[in-house]
Structure formats: C-alpha cells, structure tokens
Short mmCIF file of C-alpha atoms and ligand atoms in Angstrom, two decimals:
data_model
loop_
_atom_site.label_atom_id
_atom_site.label_comp_id
_atom_site.label_asym_id
_atom_site.label_seq_id
_atom_site.Cartn_x
_atom_site.Cartn_y
_atom_site.Cartn_z
CA MET A 1 83.83 96.26 117.47
CA ARG A 2 83.29 97.75 114.01
CA VAL A 3 86.36 98.79 112.07
CA LYS A 4 87.09 100.04 108.60
CA VAL A 5 89.68 98.03 106.75
CA ARG A 6 91.65 98.77 103.63
CA ILE A 7 92.75 95.76 101.65
CA VAL A 8 95.37 96.01 98.93
CA CYS A 9 95.99 93.19 96.52
CA LYS A 10 99.69 92.75 96.08
CA GLN A 11 99.19 91.08 92.74
CA CYS A 12 97.19 93.70 90.82
CA GLY A 13 97.21 96.65 93.18
CA GLU A 14 93.43 96.83 93.52
CA THR A 15 92.24 98.33 96.80
CA TYR A 16 89.09 97.62 98.73
CA ILE A 17 87.58 99.52 101.63
CA LEU A 18 85.49 97.21 103.75
CA ARG A 19 83.82 97.17 107.09
CA GLY A 20 84.96 94.46 109.40
CA ASN A 21 84.46 93.19 112.86
CA LYS A 22 87.33 93.16 115.26
CA GLU A 23 87.21 90.43 117.83
CA GLN A 24 90.00 89.67 120.27
CA GLY A 25 92.46 91.61 118.15
CA VAL A 26 91.61 89.80 114.92
CA VAL A 27 89.79 91.59 112.11
CA GLN A 28 87.18 89.59 110.26
CA THR A 29 86.07 91.09 106.95
CA GLY A 30 84.61 88.20 105.00
CA PHE A 31 86.85 89.20 102.12
CA LYS A 32 87.60 86.09 100.08
CA GLN A 33 89.34 87.03 96.87
CA CYS A 34 90.29 89.85 94.57
CA LEU A 35 88.86 90.47 91.11
CA CYS A 36 92.09 89.12 89.69
CA SER A 37 91.41 85.76 91.43
CA CYS A 38 94.19 86.32 93.90
CA VAL A 39 93.23 84.68 97.18
CA SER A 40 96.27 85.41 99.31
CA GLY A 41 98.97 87.97 99.75
CA PHE A 42 96.82 90.92 100.67
CA GLU A 43 97.95 93.85 102.66
CA ILE A 44 95.39 94.67 105.33
CA GLU A 45 95.29 98.00 107.10
CA GLU A 46 92.89 99.19 109.71
CA ARG A 47 91.60 102.69 109.28
CA ALA A 48 90.43 104.97 112.00
ZN1 ZN B 1 94.13 91.49 92.62
#
C-alpha cells in the first residue's frame, strides 16, 4: 500500500515529504538520514 509520509528532523527542523510503502502496519520509506547528518530522532507522520 502506497502512503505519503512526512518526516521531521528533530535536530534541525527540516521536513521531507516522501512516498513510502506500508506493509503490515509498518511504513518503509528508505529514508536514511537528514541533511544535517542526523540519523535518528525523526518524527514520522502519515499523510492522507
Ligand atoms: Zn536534520
């Protein structure tokens, strides 16, 4: 199932809108790291 996902970096506040795949309730986006090199601590929201 295709979903749109909004990712917010808690470190620098950068936001990304990505397309992901939702499988068994888990969204996979392939998103690895923010421009600021932050690799964890993202806020992830699904968008309708
Ligand atoms: Zn960042």
